[in-house]
Amino acid sequence: MKINVIKELLEGRVLCGEDHLDRDVYSACGSDMMSDVLAYVKDQAVLLTGLVNSQVIRTAEMMDMVCIVFVRSKQPTKEMIELADECGMVMLTTDLRMYEACGRLFTNGLTGYGESHE
Amino acid sequence: MNDERLGFHFDVDGTNFTSAGQASVEVKKNLRQIGISPEIIRKVSIAMYEGEINMVIHAGGGTADVYVSENCVEIVLRDEGPGIANVDLAMQEGFSTAPDNIRSLGFGAGMGLPNMKRYTDEMKIETQLGKGTCITMRVFF
Ligand SMILES: Nc1ncnc2c1ncn2[C@@H]1O[C@H](COP(=O)(O)OP(=O)(O)O)[C@@H](O)[C@H]1O
Ligand SMILES: [Mg+2]
């Protein structure tokens, strides 16, 4: 799924990484606990979260993720947006809540396990 | 030990949660530059990141050293924090003494040490109550 489609499905706003919207991603995960995200490396490319701090971006960076979506209209600081931009990530924010956001992506084919699921 | 191994040293600031993880970000960049495979880099940086966060939230900071030798990457994390009273317990998934304010920052789920073990091939914890903790991890190529 193109990141651009994620943006449309979630009625999201782009905070940074406009140039990378045509990238393809194959799986996603949603969590507010960063250690849970770090526990399950499966090439998830998209992180949906309601947590807003710089560790969200570092966690995504450690996992080689390419897109962060903040749910419930969370607004990161300018520093956080710059950090994500430097890492070449797309950052989106949506008014949807976590359950609804994950549900829309999942039912449209973006699963939690991507291509490498065995 | 091979004297010619490449090393990186970092001081981890224990007073600043926002900057926690910066050393791991640097290591990731350095390893990428010297051509280590992405899979190894990811294991090393996740394990080190969890360790770095632990030093900040549980031990008031410390130091991190990363060595690259012919057959592995070694990560050594040292702190002079309170030490770990029961290592077996601390290694269990879900065990955490982190306060609620840390949980609201996205950590403190008790998954850090288990994650460090999961992503590395060797992990040794040396700890003394009231003195500090030294964690050595290795990821083999
Ligand atoms: N460097 C450290 N110094 C002192 N205690 C530590 C250190 N690292 C871990 N611990 C102890 O081990 C427990 C488990 O660690 P971890 O699995 O990373 O979970 P969490 O950090 O989420 O609490 C911590 O809650 C803490 O009590
Ligand atoms: Mg931890």
Tab-separated table of C-alpha atoms and ligand atoms in Angstrom:
chain	number	residue	atom	x	y	z
A	1	MET	CA	0.000	0.000	0.000
A	2	LYS	CA	1.311	3.440	-0.890
A	3	ILE	CA	1.746	5.833	2.024
A	4	ASN	CA	-0.443	8.195	0.064
A	5	VAL	CA	-3.307	5.686	0.334
A	6	ILE	CA	-2.770	5.509	4.108
A	7	LYS	CA	-3.096	9.254	4.212
A	8	GLU	CA	-6.366	9.120	2.239
A	9	LEU	CA	-7.866	6.246	4.246
A	10	LEU	CA	-7.087	7.952	7.540
A	11	GLU	CA	-7.984	11.432	6.298
A	12	GLY	CA	-4.552	12.342	7.569
A	13	ARG	CA	-2.470	15.471	7.368
A	14	VAL	CA	1.179	15.290	6.338
A	15	LEU	CA	3.600	16.778	8.886
A	16	CYS	CA	6.789	15.864	7.038
A	17	GLY	CA	8.106	13.599	4.304
A	18	GLU	CA	5.788	14.839	1.540
A	19	ASP	CA	8.348	13.592	-1.008
A	20	HIS	CA	8.051	9.986	0.137
A	21	LEU	CA	4.270	9.558	-0.155
A	22	ASP	CA	4.615	7.233	-3.127
A	23	ARG	CA	6.603	4.666	-1.132
A	24	ASP	CA	5.139	1.184	-0.819
A	25	VAL	CA	4.683	-0.362	2.621
A	26	TYR	CA	3.569	-3.895	3.435
A	27	SER	CA	2.755	-3.987	7.141
A	28	ALA	CA	2.021	-1.844	10.166
A	29	CYS	CA	1.701	-1.954	13.932
A	30	GLY	CA	-0.152	0.129	16.484
A	31	SER	CA	0.987	0.681	20.079
A	32	ASP	CA	1.661	3.248	22.768
A	33	MET	CA	4.313	1.072	24.415
A	34	MET	CA	7.605	1.408	22.589
A	35	SER	CA	9.126	-1.760	24.080
A	36	ASP	CA	6.229	-3.732	22.613
A	37	VAL	CA	6.997	-2.256	19.236
A	38	LEU	CA	10.672	-3.126	19.680
A	39	ALA	CA	9.784	-6.689	20.690
A	40	TYR	CA	8.235	-7.718	17.400
A	41	VAL	CA	10.528	-7.034	14.484
A	42	LYS	CA	8.755	-8.199	11.369
A	43	ASP	CA	9.593	-5.470	8.926
A	44	GLN	CA	6.641	-3.361	9.921
A	45	ALA	CA	7.044	-0.134	8.032
A	46	VAL	CA	4.309	1.929	9.660
A	47	LEU	CA	3.828	2.801	13.333
A	48	LEU	CA	0.461	4.079	14.558
A	49	THR	CA	0.611	5.563	18.035
A	50	GLY	CA	-1.098	7.908	20.447
A	51	LEU	CA	2.167	8.591	22.248
A	52	VAL	CA	3.962	11.817	21.432
A	53	ASN	CA	7.611	12.155	22.372
A	54	SER	CA	11.015	11.906	20.735
A	55	GLN	CA	11.360	8.217	21.690
A	56	VAL	CA	8.580	7.378	19.221
A	57	ILE	CA	10.776	8.604	16.398
A	58	ARG	CA	13.904	6.873	17.747
A	59	THR	CA	11.958	3.625	18.115
A	60	ALA	CA	10.766	3.886	14.524
A	61	GLU	CA	14.301	4.685	13.424
A	62	MET	CA	15.743	1.659	15.243
A	63	MET	CA	13.148	-0.516	13.502
A	64	ASP	CA	13.828	0.998	10.063
A	65	MET	CA	10.214	2.135	9.850
A	66	VAL	CA	9.309	4.685	7.219
A	67	CYS	CA	6.025	6.184	8.410
A	68	ILE	CA	4.615	7.331	11.761
A	69	VAL	CA	0.908	8.064	12.198
A	70	PHE	CA	-0.279	9.965	15.261
A	71	VAL	CA	-3.865	9.116	16.135
A	72	ARG	CA	-6.410	11.249	18.018
A	73	SER	CA	-5.090	14.458	16.421
A	74	LYS	CA	-1.862	14.316	18.416
A	75	GLN	CA	0.492	17.077	17.391
A	76	PRO	CA	4.247	16.491	17.724
A	77	THR	CA	6.636	19.353	18.467
A	78	LYS	CA	8.690	21.110	15.806
A	79	GLU	CA	11.811	19.282	17.054
A	80	MET	CA	10.125	15.921	16.662
A	81	ILE	CA	8.998	16.740	13.139
A	82	GLU	CA	12.554	17.804	12.239
A	83	LEU	CA	13.983	14.613	13.704
A	84	ALA	CA	11.601	12.480	11.628
A	85	ASP	CA	12.299	14.562	8.535
A	86	GLU	CA	16.052	14.039	8.955
A	87	CYS	CA	15.432	10.294	9.103
A	88	GLY	CA	13.513	10.485	5.825
A	89	MET	CA	10.243	9.405	7.434
A	90	VAL	CA	6.717	10.393	6.564
A	91	MET	CA	4.791	11.715	9.565
A	92	LEU	CA	1.013	11.912	9.526
A	93	THR	CA	-1.621	12.926	12.021
A	94	THR	CA	-5.253	11.811	11.949
A	95	ASP	CA	-8.347	12.689	13.981
A	96	LEU	CA	-9.285	8.994	14.106
A	97	ARG	CA	-8.768	6.941	17.246
A	98	MET	CA	-6.365	4.008	17.309
A	99	TYR	CA	-8.957	1.253	16.817
A	100	GLU	CA	-10.647	2.961	13.909
A	101	ALA	CA	-7.345	3.909	12.224
A	102	CYS	CA	-5.908	0.377	12.459
A	103	GLY	CA	-9.230	-1.097	11.328
A	104	ARG	CA	-9.387	1.010	8.182
A	105	LEU	CA	-5.844	0.082	7.169
A	106	PHE	CA	-6.293	-3.600	7.972
A	107	THR	CA	-9.560	-4.014	6.093
A	108	ASN	CA	-7.948	-2.355	3.090
A	109	GLY	CA	-5.159	-4.916	3.026
A	110	LEU	CA	-2.378	-3.506	5.190
A	111	THR	CA	-1.835	-6.329	7.676
A	112	GLY	CA	0.418	-6.689	10.694
A	113	TYR	CA	2.832	-9.123	9.164
A	114	GLY	CA	3.664	-7.979	5.631
A	115	GLU	CA	5.101	-10.189	2.942
A	116	SER	CA	7.501	-12.122	5.103
A	117	HIS	CA	4.832	-13.838	7.214
A	118	GLU	CA	5.461	-17.523	7.503
B	1	MET	CA	41.369	-9.871	22.447
B	2	ASN	CA	42.084	-8.216	19.177
B	3	ASP	CA	43.630	-4.775	19.776
B	4	GLU	CA	42.762	-3.580	16.318
B	5	ARG	CA	39.037	-3.774	16.793
B	6	LEU	CA	37.118	-0.600	16.088
B	7	GLY	CA	35.507	1.117	19.082
B	8	PHE	CA	32.956	3.839	19.759
B	9	HIS	CA	32.466	5.455	23.170
B	10	PHE	CA	29.447	7.394	24.437
B	11	ASP	CA	28.389	9.079	27.654
B	12	VAL	CA	24.697	8.543	28.341
B	13	ASP	CA	23.081	11.510	30.089
B	14	GLY	CA	20.882	10.242	32.909
B	15	THR	CA	19.011	13.489	33.435
B	16	ASN	CA	17.417	13.778	30.027
B	17	PHE	CA	14.804	11.302	28.812
B	18	THR	CA	14.330	13.236	25.573
B	19	SER	CA	17.895	12.655	24.439
B	20	ALA	CA	17.973	9.000	25.554
B	21	GLY	CA	18.766	6.810	22.584
B	22	GLN	CA	21.093	9.251	20.844
B	23	ALA	CA	24.091	6.970	21.313
B	24	SER	CA	22.188	4.132	19.633
B	25	VAL	CA	21.305	6.405	16.735
B	26	GLU	CA	25.009	7.279	16.343
B	27	VAL	CA	26.034	3.632	16.483
B	28	LYS	CA	23.484	2.806	13.839
B	29	LYS	CA	24.971	5.465	11.544
B	30	ASN	CA	28.544	4.370	12.226
B	31	LEU	CA	27.814	0.706	11.576
B	32	ARG	CA	26.022	1.580	8.369
B	33	GLN	CA	29.035	3.602	7.246
B	34	ILE	CA	31.433	0.722	7.717
B	35	GLY	CA	29.169	-1.581	5.738
B	36	ILE	CA	27.675	-3.884	8.378
B	37	SER	CA	24.547	-5.709	7.145
B	38	PRO	CA	21.163	-4.090	7.935
B	39	GLU	CA	19.974	-7.135	9.874
B	40	ILE	CA	22.964	-7.047	12.249
B	41	ILE	CA	22.653	-3.298	12.599
B	42	ARG	CA	19.013	-3.581	13.566
B	43	LYS	CA	19.729	-6.193	16.251
B	44	VAL	CA	22.608	-4.171	17.678
B	45	SER	CA	20.764	-0.884	17.687
B	46	ILE	CA	17.547	-2.226	19.243
B	47	ALA	CA	19.447	-4.034	22.021
B	48	MET	CA	21.602	-1.012	22.702
B	49	TYR	CA	18.625	1.345	22.601
B	50	GLU	CA	16.766	-0.658	25.261
B	51	GLY	CA	19.931	-0.739	27.363
B	52	GLU	CA	20.440	2.969	26.972
B	53	ILE	CA	16.853	3.692	28.005
B	54	ASN	CA	17.348	1.450	31.060
B	55	MET	CA	20.459	3.361	32.091
B	56	VAL	CA	18.485	6.596	31.879
B	57	ILE	CA	15.317	5.464	33.664
B	58	HIS	CA	16.826	3.092	36.256
B	59	ALA	CA	20.437	4.099	36.819
B	60	GLY	CA	20.952	7.832	36.293
B	61	GLY	CA	22.969	7.398	33.105
B	62	GLY	CA	26.267	5.717	32.338
B	63	THR	CA	28.570	4.899	29.468
B	64	ALA	CA	28.227	2.839	26.322
B	65	ASP	CA	31.054	1.256	24.349
B	66	VAL	CA	30.620	-0.552	21.079
B	67	TYR	CA	33.395	-2.643	19.549
B	68	VAL	CA	33.446	-4.104	16.094
B	69	SER	CA	35.760	-7.059	15.657
B	70	GLU	CA	36.221	-9.664	12.965
B	71	ASN	CA	33.367	-11.901	14.062
B	72	CYS	CA	30.999	-9.758	16.130
B	73	VAL	CA	29.731	-6.457	17.427
B	74	GLU	CA	30.084	-6.109	21.203
B	75	ILE	CA	28.100	-3.620	23.275
B	76	VAL	CA	29.199	-2.772	26.819
B	77	LEU	CA	26.854	-0.675	28.967
B	78	ARG	CA	28.138	0.502	32.347
B	79	ASP	CA	26.361	2.456	35.040
B	80	GLU	CA	26.778	3.323	38.682
B	81	GLY	CA	23.102	3.020	39.499
B	82	PRO	CA	21.362	0.968	42.195
B	83	GLY	CA	22.132	-2.421	40.650
B	84	ILE	CA	19.598	-5.172	39.976
B	85	ALA	CA	18.450	-7.095	43.073
B	86	ASN	CA	17.174	-10.200	41.278
B	87	VAL	CA	18.444	-10.673	37.738
B	88	ASP	CA	16.267	-13.728	36.992
B	89	LEU	CA	13.182	-11.747	37.946
B	90	ALA	CA	14.314	-8.687	35.986
B	91	MET	CA	14.763	-10.871	32.898
B	92	GLN	CA	11.111	-11.966	32.944
B	93	GLU	CA	8.828	-10.377	30.382
B	94	GLY	CA	6.570	-7.870	32.091
B	95	PHE	CA	8.631	-7.395	35.246
B	96	SER	CA	9.301	-3.718	35.850
B	97	THR	CA	10.020	-1.378	38.722
B	98	ALA	CA	9.548	1.663	36.487
B	99	PRO	CA	7.237	4.339	37.915
B	100	ASP	CA	3.965	5.259	36.172
B	101	ASN	CA	5.380	8.435	34.679
B	102	ILE	CA	7.851	6.313	32.694
B	103	ARG	CA	5.005	4.138	31.441
B	104	SER	CA	3.214	7.202	30.157
B	105	LEU	CA	6.375	7.894	28.124
B	106	GLY	CA	6.108	4.535	26.346
B	107	PHE	CA	8.595	2.497	28.374
B	108	GLY	CA	8.447	0.464	31.554
B	109	ALA	CA	6.559	-2.501	30.088
B	110	GLY	CA	9.219	-4.841	31.425
B	111	MET	CA	10.258	-5.870	27.922
B	112	GLY	CA	13.656	-4.160	27.782
B	113	LEU	CA	15.991	-6.832	29.160
B	114	PRO	CA	14.063	-9.664	27.406
B	115	ASN	CA	14.328	-7.701	24.142
B	116	MET	CA	18.071	-7.248	24.667
B	117	LYS	CA	18.419	-10.977	25.141
B	118	ARG	CA	16.224	-11.758	22.150
B	119	TYR	CA	18.213	-9.623	19.721
B	120	THR	CA	21.719	-10.610	20.805
B	121	ASP	CA	23.606	-13.901	20.675
B	122	GLU	CA	25.277	-13.448	24.066
B	123	MET	CA	24.319	-11.331	27.031
B	124	LYS	CA	26.049	-11.096	30.385
B	125	ILE	CA	24.790	-9.051	33.329
B	126	GLU	CA	27.190	-8.145	36.117
B	127	THR	CA	25.525	-6.197	38.869
B	128	GLN	CA	26.112	-5.217	42.459
B	129	LEU	CA	23.510	-3.599	44.684
B	130	GLY	CA	24.404	0.010	45.408
B	131	LYS	CA	27.378	-0.118	43.041
B	132	GLY	CA	26.063	-0.447	39.525
B	133	THR	CA	25.512	-2.678	36.549
B	134	CYS	CA	27.568	-3.732	33.547
B	135	ILE	CA	25.812	-5.443	30.647
B	136	THR	CA	27.846	-6.986	27.834
B	137	MET	CA	26.092	-8.139	24.679
B	138	ARG	CA	27.419	-9.688	21.495
B	139	VAL	CA	25.906	-10.067	18.059
B	140	PHE	CA	27.860	-12.393	15.769
B	141	PHE	CA	28.120	-11.889	12.018
C	1	LIG	N1	20.744	-0.541	34.388
C	1	LIG	C1	19.872	-0.907	35.357
C	1	LIG	N2	20.088	-0.537	36.642
C	1	LIG	C2	19.224	-0.904	37.626
C	1	LIG	N3	18.116	-1.642	37.415
C	1	LIG	C3	17.851	-2.032	36.161
C	1	LIG	C4	18.697	-1.700	35.066
C	1	LIG	N4	18.191	-2.253	33.946
C	1	LIG	C5	17.085	-2.906	34.320
C	1	LIG	N5	16.861	-2.778	35.644
C	1	LIG	C6	15.782	-3.414	36.447
C	1	LIG	O1	15.232	-4.485	35.707
C	1	LIG	C7	13.833	-4.272	35.493
C	1	LIG	C8	13.432	-4.820	34.147
C	1	LIG	O2	14.061	-4.102	33.097
C	1	LIG	P1	13.386	-4.053	31.667
C	1	LIG	O3	13.119	-5.441	31.228
C	1	LIG	O4	14.198	-3.198	30.767
C	1	LIG	O5	11.970	-3.391	31.935
C	1	LIG	P2	11.572	-1.866	32.195
C	1	LIG	O6	12.765	-1.009	31.854
C	1	LIG	O7	10.440	-1.667	31.283
C	1	LIG	O8	11.213	-1.764	33.632
C	1	LIG	C9	13.650	-2.766	35.628
C	1	LIG	O9	12.322	-2.409	35.963
C	1	LIG	C10	14.638	-2.450	36.733
C	1	LIG	O10	14.100	-2.787	37.995
C	2	MG	MG	13.737	-1.164	30.069
